[in-house]
Short mmCIF file of N, CA and C in Angstrom, two decimals:
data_model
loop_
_atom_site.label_atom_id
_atom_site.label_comp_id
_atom_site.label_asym_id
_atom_site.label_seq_id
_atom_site.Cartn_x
_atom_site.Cartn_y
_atom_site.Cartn_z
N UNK A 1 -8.28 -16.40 -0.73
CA UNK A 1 -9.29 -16.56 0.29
C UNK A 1 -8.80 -15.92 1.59
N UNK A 2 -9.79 -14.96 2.01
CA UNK A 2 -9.38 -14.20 3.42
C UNK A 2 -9.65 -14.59 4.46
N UNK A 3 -10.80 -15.83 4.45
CA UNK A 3 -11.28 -16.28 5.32
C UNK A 3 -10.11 -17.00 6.27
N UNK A 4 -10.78 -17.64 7.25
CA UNK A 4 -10.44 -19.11 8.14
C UNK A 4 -9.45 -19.69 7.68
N UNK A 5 -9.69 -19.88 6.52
CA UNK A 5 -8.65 -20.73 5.67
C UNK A 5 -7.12 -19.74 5.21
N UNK A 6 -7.19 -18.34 5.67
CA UNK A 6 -6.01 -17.74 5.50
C UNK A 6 -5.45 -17.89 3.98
N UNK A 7 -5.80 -18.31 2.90
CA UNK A 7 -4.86 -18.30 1.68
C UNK A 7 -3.99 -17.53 1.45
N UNK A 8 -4.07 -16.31 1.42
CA UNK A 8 -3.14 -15.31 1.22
C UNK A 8 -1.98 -15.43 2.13
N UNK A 9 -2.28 -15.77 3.76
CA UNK A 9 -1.35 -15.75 4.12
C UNK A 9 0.68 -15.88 4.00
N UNK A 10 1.46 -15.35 3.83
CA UNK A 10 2.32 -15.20 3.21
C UNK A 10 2.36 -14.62 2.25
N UNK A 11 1.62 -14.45 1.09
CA UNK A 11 1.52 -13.93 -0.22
C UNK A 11 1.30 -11.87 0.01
N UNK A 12 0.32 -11.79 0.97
CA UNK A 12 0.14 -10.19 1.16
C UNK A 12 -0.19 -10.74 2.49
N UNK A 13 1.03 -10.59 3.51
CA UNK A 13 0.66 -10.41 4.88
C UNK A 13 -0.49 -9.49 5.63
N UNK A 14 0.07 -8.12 5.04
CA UNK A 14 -0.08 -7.06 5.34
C UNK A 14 -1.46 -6.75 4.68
N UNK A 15 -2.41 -7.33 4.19
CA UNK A 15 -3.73 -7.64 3.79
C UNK A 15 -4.27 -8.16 4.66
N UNK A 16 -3.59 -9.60 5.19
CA UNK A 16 -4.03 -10.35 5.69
C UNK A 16 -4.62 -9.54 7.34
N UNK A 17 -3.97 -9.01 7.81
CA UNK A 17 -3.59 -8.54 8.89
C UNK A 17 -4.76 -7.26 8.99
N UNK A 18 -4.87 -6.94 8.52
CA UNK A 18 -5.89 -5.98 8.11
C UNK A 18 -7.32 -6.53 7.89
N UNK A 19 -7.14 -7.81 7.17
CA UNK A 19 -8.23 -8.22 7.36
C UNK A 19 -8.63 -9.02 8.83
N UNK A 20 -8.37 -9.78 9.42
CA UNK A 20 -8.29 -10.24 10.46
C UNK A 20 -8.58 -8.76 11.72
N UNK A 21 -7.90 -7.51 11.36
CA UNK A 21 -8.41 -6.89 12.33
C UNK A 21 -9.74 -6.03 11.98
N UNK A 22 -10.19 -6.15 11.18
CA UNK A 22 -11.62 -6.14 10.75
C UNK A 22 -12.60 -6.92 11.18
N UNK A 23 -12.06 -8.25 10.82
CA UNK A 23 -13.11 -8.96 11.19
C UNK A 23 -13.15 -8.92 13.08
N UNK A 24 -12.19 -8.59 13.28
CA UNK A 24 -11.99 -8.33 15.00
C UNK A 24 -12.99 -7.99 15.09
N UNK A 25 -12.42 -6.71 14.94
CA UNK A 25 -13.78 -4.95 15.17
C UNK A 25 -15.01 -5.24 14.87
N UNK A 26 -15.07 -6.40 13.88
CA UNK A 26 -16.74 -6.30 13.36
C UNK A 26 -17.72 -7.34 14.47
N UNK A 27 -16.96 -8.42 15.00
CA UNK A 27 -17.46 -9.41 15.69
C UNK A 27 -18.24 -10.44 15.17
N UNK A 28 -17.87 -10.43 13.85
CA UNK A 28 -17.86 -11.43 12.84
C UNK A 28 -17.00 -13.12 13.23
N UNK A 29 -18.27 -14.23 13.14
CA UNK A 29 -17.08 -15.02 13.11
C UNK A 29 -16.77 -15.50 11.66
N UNK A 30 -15.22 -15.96 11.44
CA UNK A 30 -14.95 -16.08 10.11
C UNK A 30 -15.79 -16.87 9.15
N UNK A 31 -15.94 -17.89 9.79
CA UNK A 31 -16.72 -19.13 9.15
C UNK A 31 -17.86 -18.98 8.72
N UNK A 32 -18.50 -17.88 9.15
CA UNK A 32 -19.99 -16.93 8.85
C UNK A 32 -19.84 -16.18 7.61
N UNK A 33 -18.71 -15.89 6.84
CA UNK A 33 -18.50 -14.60 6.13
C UNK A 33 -18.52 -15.56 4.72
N UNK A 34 -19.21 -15.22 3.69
CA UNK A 34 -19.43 -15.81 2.54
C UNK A 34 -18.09 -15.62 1.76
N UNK A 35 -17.78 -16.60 1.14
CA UNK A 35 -16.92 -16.71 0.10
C UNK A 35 -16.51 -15.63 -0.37
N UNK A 36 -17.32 -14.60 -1.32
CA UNK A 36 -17.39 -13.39 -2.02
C UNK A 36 -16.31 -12.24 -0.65
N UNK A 37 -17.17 -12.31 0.60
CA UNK A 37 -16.99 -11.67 1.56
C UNK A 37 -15.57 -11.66 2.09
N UNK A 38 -14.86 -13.44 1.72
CA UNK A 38 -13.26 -13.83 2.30
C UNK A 38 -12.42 -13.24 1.38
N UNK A 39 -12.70 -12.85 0.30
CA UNK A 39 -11.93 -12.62 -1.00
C UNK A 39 -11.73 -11.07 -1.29
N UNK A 40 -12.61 -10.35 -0.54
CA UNK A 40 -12.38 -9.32 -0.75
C UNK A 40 -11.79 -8.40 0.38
N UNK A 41 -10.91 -7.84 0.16
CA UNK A 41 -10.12 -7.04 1.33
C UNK A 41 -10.46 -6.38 2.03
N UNK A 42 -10.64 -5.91 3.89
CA UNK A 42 -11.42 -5.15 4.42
C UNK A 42 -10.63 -4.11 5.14
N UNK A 43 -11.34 -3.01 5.56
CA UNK A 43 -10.86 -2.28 5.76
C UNK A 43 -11.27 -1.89 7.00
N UNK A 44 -10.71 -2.16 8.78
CA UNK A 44 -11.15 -1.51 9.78
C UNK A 44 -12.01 -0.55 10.05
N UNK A 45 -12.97 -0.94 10.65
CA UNK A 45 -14.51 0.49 10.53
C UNK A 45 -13.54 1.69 11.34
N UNK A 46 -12.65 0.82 12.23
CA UNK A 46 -11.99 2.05 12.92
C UNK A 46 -11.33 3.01 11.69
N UNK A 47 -10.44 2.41 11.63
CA UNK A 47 -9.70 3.20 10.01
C UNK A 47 -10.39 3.73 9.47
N UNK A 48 -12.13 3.42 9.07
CA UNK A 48 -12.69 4.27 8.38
C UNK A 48 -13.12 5.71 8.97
N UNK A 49 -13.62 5.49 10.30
CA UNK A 49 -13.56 6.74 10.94
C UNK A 49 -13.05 7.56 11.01
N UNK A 50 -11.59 7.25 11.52
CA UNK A 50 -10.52 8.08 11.05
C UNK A 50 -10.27 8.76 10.20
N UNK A 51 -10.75 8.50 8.66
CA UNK A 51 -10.18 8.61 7.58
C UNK A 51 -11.25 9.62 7.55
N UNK A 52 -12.84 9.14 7.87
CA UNK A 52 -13.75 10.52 7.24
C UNK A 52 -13.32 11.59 8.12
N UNK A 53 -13.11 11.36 9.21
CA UNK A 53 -12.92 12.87 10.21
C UNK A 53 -12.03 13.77 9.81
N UNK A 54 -11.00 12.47 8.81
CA UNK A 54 -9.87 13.84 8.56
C UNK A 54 -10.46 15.06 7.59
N UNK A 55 -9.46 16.13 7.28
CA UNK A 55 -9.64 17.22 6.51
C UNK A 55 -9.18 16.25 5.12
N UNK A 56 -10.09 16.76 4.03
CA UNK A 56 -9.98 16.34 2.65
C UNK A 56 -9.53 17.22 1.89
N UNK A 57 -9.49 18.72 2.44
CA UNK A 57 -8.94 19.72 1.76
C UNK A 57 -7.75 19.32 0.77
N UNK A 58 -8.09 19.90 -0.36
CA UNK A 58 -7.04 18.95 -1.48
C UNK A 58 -5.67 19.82 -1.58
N UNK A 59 -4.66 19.95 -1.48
CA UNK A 59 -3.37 20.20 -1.44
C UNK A 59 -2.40 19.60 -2.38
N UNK A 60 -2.61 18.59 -3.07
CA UNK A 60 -1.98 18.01 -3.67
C UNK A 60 -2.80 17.47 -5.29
N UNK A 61 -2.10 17.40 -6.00
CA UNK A 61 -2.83 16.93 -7.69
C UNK A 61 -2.78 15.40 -6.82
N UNK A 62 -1.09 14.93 -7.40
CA UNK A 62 -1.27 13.60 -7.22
C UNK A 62 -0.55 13.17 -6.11
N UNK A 63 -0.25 11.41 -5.52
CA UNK A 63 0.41 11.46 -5.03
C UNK A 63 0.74 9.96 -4.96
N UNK A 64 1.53 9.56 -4.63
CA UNK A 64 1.67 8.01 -4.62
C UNK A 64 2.88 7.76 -3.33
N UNK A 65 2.47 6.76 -2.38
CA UNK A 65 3.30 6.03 -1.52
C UNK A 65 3.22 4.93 -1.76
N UNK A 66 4.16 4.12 -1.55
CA UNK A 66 4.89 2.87 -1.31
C UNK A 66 6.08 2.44 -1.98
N UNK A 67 5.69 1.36 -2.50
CA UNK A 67 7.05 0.47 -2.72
C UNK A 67 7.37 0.55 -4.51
N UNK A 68 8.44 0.50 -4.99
CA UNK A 68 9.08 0.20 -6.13
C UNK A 68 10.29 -0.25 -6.46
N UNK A 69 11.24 -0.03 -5.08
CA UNK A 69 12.42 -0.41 -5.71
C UNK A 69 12.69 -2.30 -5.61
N UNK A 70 11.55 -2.57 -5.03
CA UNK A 70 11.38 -4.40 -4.56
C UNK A 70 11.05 -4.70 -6.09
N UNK A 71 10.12 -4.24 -6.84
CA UNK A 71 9.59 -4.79 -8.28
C UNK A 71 10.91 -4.54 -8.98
N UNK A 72 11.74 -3.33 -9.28
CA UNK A 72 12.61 -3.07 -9.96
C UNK A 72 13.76 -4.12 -9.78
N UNK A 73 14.17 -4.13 -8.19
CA UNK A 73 14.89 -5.56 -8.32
C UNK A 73 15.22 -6.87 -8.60
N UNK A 74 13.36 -7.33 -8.28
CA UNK A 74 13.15 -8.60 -9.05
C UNK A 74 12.97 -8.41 -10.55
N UNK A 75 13.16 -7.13 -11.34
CA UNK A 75 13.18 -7.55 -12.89
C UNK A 75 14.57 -7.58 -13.30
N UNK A 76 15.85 -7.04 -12.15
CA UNK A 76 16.58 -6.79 -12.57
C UNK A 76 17.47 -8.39 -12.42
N UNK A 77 16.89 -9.26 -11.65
CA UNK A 77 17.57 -11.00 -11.10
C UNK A 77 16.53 -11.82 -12.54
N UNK A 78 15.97 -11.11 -13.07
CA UNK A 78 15.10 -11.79 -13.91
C UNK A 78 14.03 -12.81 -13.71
N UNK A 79 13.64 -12.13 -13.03
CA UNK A 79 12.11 -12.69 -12.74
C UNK A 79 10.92 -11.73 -13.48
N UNK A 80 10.26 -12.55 -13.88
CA UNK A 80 9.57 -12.52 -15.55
C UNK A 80 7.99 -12.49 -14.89
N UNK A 81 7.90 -12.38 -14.09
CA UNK A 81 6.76 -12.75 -13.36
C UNK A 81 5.59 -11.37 -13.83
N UNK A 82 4.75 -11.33 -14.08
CA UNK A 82 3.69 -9.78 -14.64
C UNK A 82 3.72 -8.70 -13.55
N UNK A 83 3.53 -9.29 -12.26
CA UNK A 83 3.52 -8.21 -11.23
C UNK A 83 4.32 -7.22 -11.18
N UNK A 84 5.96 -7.97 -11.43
CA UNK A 84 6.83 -7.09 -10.98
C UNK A 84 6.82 -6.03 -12.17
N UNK A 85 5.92 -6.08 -13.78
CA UNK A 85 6.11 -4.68 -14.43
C UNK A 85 5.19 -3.68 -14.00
N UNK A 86 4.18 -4.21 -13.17
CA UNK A 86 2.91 -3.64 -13.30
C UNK A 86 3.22 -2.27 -12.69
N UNK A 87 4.14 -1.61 -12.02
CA UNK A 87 4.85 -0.20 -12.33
C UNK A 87 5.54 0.59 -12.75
N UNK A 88 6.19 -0.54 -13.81
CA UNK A 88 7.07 0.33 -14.89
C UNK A 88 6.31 1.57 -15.19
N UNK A 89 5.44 2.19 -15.32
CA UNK A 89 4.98 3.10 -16.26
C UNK A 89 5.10 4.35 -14.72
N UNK A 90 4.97 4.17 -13.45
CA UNK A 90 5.33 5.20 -12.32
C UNK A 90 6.17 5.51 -12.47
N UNK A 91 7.27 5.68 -12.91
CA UNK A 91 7.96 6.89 -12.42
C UNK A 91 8.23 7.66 -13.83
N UNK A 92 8.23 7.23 -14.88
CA UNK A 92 7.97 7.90 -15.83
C UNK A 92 6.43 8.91 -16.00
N UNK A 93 5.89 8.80 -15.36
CA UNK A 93 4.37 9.41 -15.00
C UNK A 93 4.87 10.54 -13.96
N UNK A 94 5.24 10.06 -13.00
CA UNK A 94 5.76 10.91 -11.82
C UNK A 94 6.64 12.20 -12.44
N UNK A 95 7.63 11.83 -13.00
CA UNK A 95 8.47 12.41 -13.98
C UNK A 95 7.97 13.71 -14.57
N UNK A 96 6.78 13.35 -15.75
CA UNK A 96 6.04 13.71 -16.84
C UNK A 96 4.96 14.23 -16.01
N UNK A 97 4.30 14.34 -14.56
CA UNK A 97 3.26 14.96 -14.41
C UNK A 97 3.53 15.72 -12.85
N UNK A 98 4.34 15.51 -12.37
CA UNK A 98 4.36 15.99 -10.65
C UNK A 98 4.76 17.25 -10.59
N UNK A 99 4.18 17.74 -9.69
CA UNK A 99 5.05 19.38 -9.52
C UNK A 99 4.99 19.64 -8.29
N UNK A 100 5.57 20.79 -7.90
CA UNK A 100 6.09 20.95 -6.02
C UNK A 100 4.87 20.32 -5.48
N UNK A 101 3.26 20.94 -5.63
CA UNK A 101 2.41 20.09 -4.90
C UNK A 101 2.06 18.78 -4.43
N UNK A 102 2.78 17.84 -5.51
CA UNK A 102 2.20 17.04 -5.33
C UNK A 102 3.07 16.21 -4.27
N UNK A 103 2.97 15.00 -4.08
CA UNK A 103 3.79 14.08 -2.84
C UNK A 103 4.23 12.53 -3.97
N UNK A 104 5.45 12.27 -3.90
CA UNK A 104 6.14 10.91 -4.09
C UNK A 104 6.56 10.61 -2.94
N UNK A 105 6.13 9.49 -2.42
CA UNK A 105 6.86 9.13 -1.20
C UNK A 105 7.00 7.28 -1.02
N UNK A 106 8.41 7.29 -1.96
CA UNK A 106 8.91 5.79 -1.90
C UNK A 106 9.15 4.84 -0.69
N UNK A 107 8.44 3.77 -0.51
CA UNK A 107 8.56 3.63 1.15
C UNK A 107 10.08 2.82 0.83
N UNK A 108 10.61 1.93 -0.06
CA UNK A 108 11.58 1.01 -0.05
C UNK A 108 13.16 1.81 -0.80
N UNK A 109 13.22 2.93 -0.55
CA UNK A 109 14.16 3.68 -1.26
C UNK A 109 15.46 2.64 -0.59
N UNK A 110 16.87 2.43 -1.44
CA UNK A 110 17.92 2.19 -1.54
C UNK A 110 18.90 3.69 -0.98
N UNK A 111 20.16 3.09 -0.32
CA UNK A 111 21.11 4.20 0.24
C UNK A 111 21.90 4.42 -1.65
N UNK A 112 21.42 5.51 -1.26
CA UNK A 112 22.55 6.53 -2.72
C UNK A 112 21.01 7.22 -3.48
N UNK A 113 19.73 6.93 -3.23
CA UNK A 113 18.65 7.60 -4.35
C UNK A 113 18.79 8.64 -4.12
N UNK A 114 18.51 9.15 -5.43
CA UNK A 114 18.16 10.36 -5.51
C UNK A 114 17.00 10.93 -6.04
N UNK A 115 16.60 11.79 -4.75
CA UNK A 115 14.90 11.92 -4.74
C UNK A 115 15.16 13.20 -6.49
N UNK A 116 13.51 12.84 -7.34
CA UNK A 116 13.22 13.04 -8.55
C UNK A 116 12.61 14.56 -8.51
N UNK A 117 12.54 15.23 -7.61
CA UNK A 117 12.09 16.63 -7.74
C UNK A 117 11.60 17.01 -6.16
N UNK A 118 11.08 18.63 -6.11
CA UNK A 118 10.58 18.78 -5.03
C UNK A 118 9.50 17.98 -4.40
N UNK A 119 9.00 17.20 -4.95
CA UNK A 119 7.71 16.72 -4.40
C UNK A 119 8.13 14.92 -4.06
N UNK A 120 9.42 15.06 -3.95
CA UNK A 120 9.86 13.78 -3.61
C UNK A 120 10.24 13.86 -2.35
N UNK A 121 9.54 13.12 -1.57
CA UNK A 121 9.53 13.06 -0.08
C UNK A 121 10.22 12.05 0.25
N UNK A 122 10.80 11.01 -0.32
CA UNK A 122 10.97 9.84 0.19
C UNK A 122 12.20 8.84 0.92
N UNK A 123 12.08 8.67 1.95
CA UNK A 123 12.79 8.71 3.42
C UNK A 123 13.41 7.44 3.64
N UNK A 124 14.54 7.06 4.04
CA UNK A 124 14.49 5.37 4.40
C UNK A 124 13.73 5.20 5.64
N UNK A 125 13.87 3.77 6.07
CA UNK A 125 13.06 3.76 7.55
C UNK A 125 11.60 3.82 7.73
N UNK A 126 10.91 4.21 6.90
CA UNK A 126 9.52 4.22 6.47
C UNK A 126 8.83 2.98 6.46
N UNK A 127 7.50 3.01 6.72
CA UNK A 127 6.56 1.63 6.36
C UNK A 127 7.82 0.67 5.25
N UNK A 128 8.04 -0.03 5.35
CA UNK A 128 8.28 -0.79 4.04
C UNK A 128 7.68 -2.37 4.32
N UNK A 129 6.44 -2.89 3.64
CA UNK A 129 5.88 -4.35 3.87
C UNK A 129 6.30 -5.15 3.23
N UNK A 130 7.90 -4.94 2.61
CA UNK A 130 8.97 -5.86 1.83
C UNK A 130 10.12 -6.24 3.23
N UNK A 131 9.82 -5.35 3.91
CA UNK A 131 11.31 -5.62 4.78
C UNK A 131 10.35 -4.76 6.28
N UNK A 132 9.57 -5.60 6.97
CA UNK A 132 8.94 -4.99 8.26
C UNK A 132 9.95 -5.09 9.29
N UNK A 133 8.79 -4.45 10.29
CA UNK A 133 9.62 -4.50 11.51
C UNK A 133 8.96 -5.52 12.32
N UNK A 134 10.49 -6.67 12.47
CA UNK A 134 9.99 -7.74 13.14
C UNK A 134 9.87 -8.15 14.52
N UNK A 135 10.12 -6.82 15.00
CA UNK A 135 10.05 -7.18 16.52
C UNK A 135 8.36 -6.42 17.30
N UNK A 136 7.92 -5.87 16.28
CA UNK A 136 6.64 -5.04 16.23
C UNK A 136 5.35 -6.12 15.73
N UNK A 137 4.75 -6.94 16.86
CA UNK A 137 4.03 -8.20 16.03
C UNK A 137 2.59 -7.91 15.33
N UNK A 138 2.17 -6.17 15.39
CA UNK A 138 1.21 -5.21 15.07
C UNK A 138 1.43 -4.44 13.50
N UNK A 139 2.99 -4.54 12.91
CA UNK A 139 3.42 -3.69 12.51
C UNK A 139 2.66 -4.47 11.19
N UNK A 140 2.25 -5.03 10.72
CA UNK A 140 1.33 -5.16 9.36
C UNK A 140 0.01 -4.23 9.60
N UNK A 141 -0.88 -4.35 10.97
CA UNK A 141 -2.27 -3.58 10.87
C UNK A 141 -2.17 -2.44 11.88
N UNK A 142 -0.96 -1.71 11.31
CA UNK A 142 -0.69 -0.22 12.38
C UNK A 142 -1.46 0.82 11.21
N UNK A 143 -2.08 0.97 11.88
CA UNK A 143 -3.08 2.49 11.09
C UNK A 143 -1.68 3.50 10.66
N UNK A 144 -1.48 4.09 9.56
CA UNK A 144 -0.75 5.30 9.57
C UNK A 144 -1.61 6.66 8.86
N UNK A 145 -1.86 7.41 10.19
CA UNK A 145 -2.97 8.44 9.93
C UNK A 145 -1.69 9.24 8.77
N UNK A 146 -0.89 9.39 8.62
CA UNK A 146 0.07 10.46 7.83
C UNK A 146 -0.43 9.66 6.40
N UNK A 147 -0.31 8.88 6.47
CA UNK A 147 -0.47 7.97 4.62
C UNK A 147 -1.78 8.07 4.53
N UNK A 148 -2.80 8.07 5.14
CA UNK A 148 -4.42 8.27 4.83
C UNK A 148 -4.48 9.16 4.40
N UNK A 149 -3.57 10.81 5.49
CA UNK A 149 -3.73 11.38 5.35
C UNK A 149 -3.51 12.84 3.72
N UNK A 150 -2.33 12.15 3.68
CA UNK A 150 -1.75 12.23 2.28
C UNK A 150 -2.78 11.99 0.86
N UNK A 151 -3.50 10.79 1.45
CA UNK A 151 -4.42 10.19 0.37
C UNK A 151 -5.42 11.20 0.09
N UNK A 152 -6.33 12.04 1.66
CA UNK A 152 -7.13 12.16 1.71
C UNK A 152 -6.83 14.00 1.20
N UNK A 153 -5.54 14.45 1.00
CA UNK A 153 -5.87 15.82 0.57
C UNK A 153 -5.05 15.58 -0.65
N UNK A 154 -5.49 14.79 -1.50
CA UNK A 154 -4.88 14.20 -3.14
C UNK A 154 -6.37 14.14 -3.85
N UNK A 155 -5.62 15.05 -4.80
CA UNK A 155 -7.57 14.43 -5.82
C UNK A 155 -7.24 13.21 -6.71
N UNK A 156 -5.82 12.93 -6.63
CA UNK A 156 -5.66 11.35 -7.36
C UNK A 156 -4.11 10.87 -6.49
N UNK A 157 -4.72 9.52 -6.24
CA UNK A 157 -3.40 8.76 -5.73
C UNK A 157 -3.28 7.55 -6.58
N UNK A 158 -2.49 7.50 -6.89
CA UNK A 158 -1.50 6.58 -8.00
C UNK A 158 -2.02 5.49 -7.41
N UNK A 159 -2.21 4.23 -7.89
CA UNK A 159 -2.47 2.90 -7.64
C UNK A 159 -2.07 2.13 -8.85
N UNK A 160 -0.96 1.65 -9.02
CA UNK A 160 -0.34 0.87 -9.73
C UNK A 160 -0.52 -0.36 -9.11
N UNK A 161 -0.62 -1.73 -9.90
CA UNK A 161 -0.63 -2.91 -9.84
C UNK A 161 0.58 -3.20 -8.96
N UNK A 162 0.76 -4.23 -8.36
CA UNK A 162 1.70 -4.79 -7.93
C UNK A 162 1.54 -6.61 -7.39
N UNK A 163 1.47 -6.52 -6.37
CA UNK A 163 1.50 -8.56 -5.90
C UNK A 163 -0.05 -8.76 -5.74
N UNK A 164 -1.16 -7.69 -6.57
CA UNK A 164 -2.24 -8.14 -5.93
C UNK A 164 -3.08 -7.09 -7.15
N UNK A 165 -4.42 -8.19 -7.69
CA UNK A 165 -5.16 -7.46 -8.72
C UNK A 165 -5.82 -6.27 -8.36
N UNK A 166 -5.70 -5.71 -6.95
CA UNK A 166 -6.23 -4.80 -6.04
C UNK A 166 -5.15 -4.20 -5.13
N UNK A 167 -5.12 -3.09 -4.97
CA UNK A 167 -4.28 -2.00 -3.79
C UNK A 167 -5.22 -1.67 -2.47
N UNK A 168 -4.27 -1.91 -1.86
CA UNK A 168 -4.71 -1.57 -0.37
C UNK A 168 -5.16 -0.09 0.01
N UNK A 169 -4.97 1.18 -1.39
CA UNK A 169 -4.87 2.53 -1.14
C UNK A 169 -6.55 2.57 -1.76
#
Protein backbone atom coordinates (compact mmCIF):
# COMPACT_ATOMS: atom_id res chain seq x y z
CA UNK A 1 0.00 0.00 0.00
CA UNK A 2 1.39 3.45 -1.23
CA UNK A 3 -0.99 5.32 0.32
CA UNK A 4 -1.18 7.27 3.90
CA UNK A 5 -0.66 4.19 5.36
CA UNK A 6 3.01 3.98 3.80
CA UNK A 7 3.29 -0.04 3.71
CA UNK A 8 6.11 -0.31 1.70
CA UNK A 9 7.85 1.95 3.60
CA UNK A 10 11.23 0.33 4.38
CA UNK A 11 10.66 -2.51 2.01
CA UNK A 12 11.33 -0.17 -1.44
CA UNK A 13 12.15 3.22 -0.01
CA UNK A 14 13.08 4.47 -3.10
CA UNK A 15 9.41 3.73 -4.52
CA UNK A 16 8.15 5.10 -1.77
CA UNK A 17 9.75 8.39 -2.28
CA UNK A 18 8.80 8.67 -5.67
CA UNK A 19 5.62 8.08 -4.89
CA UNK A 20 5.04 10.66 -2.31
CA UNK A 21 6.69 13.11 -4.76
CA UNK A 22 4.00 12.49 -7.16
CA UNK A 23 1.46 12.73 -5.20
CA UNK A 24 3.21 16.22 -4.25
CA UNK A 25 3.19 17.44 -7.87
CA UNK A 26 -0.26 16.15 -8.41
CA UNK A 27 -2.02 17.95 -5.36
CA UNK A 28 -3.64 14.95 -4.55
CA UNK A 29 -4.55 14.33 -1.03
CA UNK A 30 -3.54 10.77 -0.05
CA UNK A 31 -6.61 9.69 1.61
CA UNK A 32 -8.53 10.59 -1.73
CA UNK A 33 -6.49 8.09 -3.89
CA UNK A 34 -8.32 4.66 -4.20
CA UNK A 35 -6.81 1.57 -3.05
CA UNK A 36 -5.98 0.29 -6.71
CA UNK A 37 -4.40 3.93 -7.06
CA UNK A 38 -2.00 3.36 -3.46
CA UNK A 39 -0.69 0.14 -4.86
CA UNK A 40 0.45 1.10 -7.85
CA UNK A 41 3.74 2.99 -8.33
CA UNK A 42 3.84 6.60 -9.66
CA UNK A 43 5.81 8.29 -11.57
CA UNK A 44 6.40 12.33 -11.27
CA UNK A 45 4.44 14.22 -14.18
CA UNK A 46 7.68 16.20 -13.84
CA UNK A 47 9.85 13.11 -14.70
CA UNK A 48 7.50 12.46 -17.30
CA UNK A 49 8.18 15.57 -19.11
CA UNK A 50 11.48 15.22 -18.99
CA UNK A 51 11.59 11.93 -20.27
CA UNK A 52 9.27 12.80 -23.49
CA UNK A 53 11.44 15.88 -24.38
CA UNK A 54 14.37 13.79 -24.42
CA UNK A 55 15.85 12.42 -27.83
CA UNK A 56 14.66 8.65 -28.26
CA UNK A 57 17.01 8.20 -31.02
CA UNK A 58 17.93 4.52 -30.45
CA UNK A 59 21.74 3.94 -30.03
CA UNK A 60 21.68 1.07 -28.16
CA UNK A 61 19.94 -2.77 -28.67
CA UNK A 62 19.86 -3.31 -25.00
CA UNK A 63 20.64 -2.03 -21.84
CA UNK A 64 20.23 -2.58 -18.22
CA UNK A 65 21.16 -0.38 -14.99
CA UNK A 66 21.15 -1.16 -11.52
CA UNK A 67 21.78 -3.46 -8.94
CA UNK A 68 23.02 -7.23 -8.80
CA UNK A 69 25.74 -7.73 -6.78
CA UNK A 70 23.15 -7.15 -3.42
CA UNK A 71 20.93 -10.35 -4.84
CA UNK A 72 24.16 -12.34 -5.55
CA UNK A 73 25.25 -11.77 -2.00
CA UNK A 74 22.24 -12.64 -0.27
CA UNK A 75 22.26 -16.10 -2.22
CA UNK A 76 25.64 -16.45 -1.40
CA UNK A 77 24.78 -16.08 3.08
CA UNK A 78 21.90 -18.34 1.98
CA UNK A 79 19.00 -16.69 1.85
CA UNK A 80 16.48 -18.74 -0.11
CA UNK A 81 14.17 -16.04 -0.46
CA UNK A 82 12.66 -15.99 -4.65
CA UNK A 83 13.65 -12.40 -5.16
CA UNK A 84 17.11 -12.72 -4.71
CA UNK A 85 17.14 -15.38 -8.03
CA UNK A 86 14.93 -13.36 -9.95
CA UNK A 87 18.33 -12.24 -11.88
CA UNK A 88 20.21 -15.10 -12.13
CA UNK A 89 19.46 -15.39 -15.77
CA UNK A 90 21.21 -11.32 -16.38
CA UNK A 91 24.29 -11.70 -16.80
CA UNK A 92 24.33 -14.76 -18.60
CA UNK A 93 21.95 -12.85 -21.17
CA UNK A 94 24.25 -9.86 -21.04
CA UNK A 95 27.05 -12.26 -21.82
CA UNK A 96 25.15 -14.18 -24.73
CA UNK A 97 23.57 -10.98 -26.29
CA UNK A 98 25.48 -7.45 -25.70
CA UNK A 99 27.78 -5.89 -28.07
CA UNK A 100 29.84 -2.49 -28.05
CA UNK A 101 26.35 -0.73 -28.50
CA UNK A 102 24.72 -1.67 -26.06
CA UNK A 103 25.09 -0.23 -22.14
CA UNK A 104 25.56 -2.57 -18.77
CA UNK A 105 25.75 -0.32 -16.13
CA UNK A 106 25.94 -2.10 -12.57
CA UNK A 107 25.04 0.48 -10.01
CA UNK A 108 26.36 -1.86 -6.81
CA UNK A 109 29.70 -3.12 -8.41
CA UNK A 110 32.30 -4.54 -5.64
CA UNK A 111 36.24 -3.21 -5.60
CA UNK A 112 38.20 -5.93 -7.85
CA UNK A 113 35.05 -6.37 -10.83
CA UNK A 114 35.73 -6.84 -13.74
CA UNK A 115 33.66 -5.05 -16.22
CA UNK A 116 32.21 -8.07 -18.93
CA UNK A 117 32.95 -6.36 -22.30
CA UNK A 118 32.93 -3.02 -24.05
CA UNK A 119 29.55 -2.14 -23.26
CA UNK A 120 30.21 -2.44 -19.60
CA UNK A 121 30.03 0.87 -18.15
CA UNK A 122 29.87 0.18 -14.68
CA UNK A 123 31.36 2.62 -12.07
CA UNK A 124 31.46 2.52 -8.19
CA UNK A 125 29.87 5.56 -6.52
CA UNK A 126 26.82 5.44 -8.67
CA UNK A 127 23.02 5.54 -7.66
CA UNK A 128 23.14 2.46 -5.49
CA UNK A 129 19.38 2.18 -3.42
CA UNK A 130 21.17 -0.77 -1.39
CA UNK A 131 23.70 1.54 0.16
CA UNK A 132 22.34 5.54 -0.41
CA UNK A 133 23.57 8.57 0.34
CA UNK A 134 22.63 9.43 3.75
CA UNK A 135 23.35 12.74 4.21
CA UNK A 136 21.29 13.66 0.87
CA UNK A 137 17.53 13.49 2.50
CA UNK A 138 16.28 13.79 -1.52
CA UNK A 139 18.59 11.13 -2.64
CA UNK A 140 15.69 8.33 -3.08
CA UNK A 141 13.43 10.92 -5.52
CA UNK A 142 16.54 12.62 -7.38
CA UNK A 143 15.50 12.46 -11.07
CA UNK A 144 18.65 11.00 -12.98
CA UNK A 145 18.16 12.46 -16.52
CA UNK A 146 21.50 10.13 -17.61
CA UNK A 147 19.49 6.72 -16.54
CA UNK A 148 16.16 7.90 -18.36
CA UNK A 149 18.25 8.82 -20.65
CA UNK A 150 20.00 5.60 -21.41
CA UNK A 151 16.48 4.01 -21.26
CA UNK A 152 15.16 6.30 -23.71
CA UNK A 153 17.80 5.60 -26.69
CA UNK A 154 17.46 1.53 -25.89
CA UNK A 155 14.86 -0.35 -27.93
CA UNK A 156 14.95 -2.86 -24.88
CA UNK A 157 15.96 -2.32 -21.25
CA UNK A 158 16.37 -5.34 -19.20
CA UNK A 159 13.88 -5.46 -16.30
CA UNK A 160 14.57 -8.35 -14.23
CA UNK A 161 12.58 -9.09 -11.09
CA UNK A 162 14.02 -8.18 -7.97
CA UNK A 163 12.38 -6.91 -4.22
CA UNK A 164 9.27 -5.98 -6.13
CA UNK A 165 6.66 -7.83 -8.68
CA UNK A 166 7.26 -4.53 -10.70
CA UNK A 167 10.53 -2.30 -11.72
CA UNK A 168 10.78 1.14 -11.35
CA UNK A 169 12.41 1.22 -15.18
Amino acid sequence: HWGPEQFYTGLSVRAQEVWNLALEESGLDAHDVSDYACNVPKMPWSWVEQIQAMDHMKTHTYNFQGSVMFSLVHQQMGDRRPQYKARDWLLDFVKENFTDIDLLKISDITEGYQPLGPYDKSTRGGFDSHHPNRTDPHYYATYDASYFGEMAASNFTLCPGGDRPWSMR
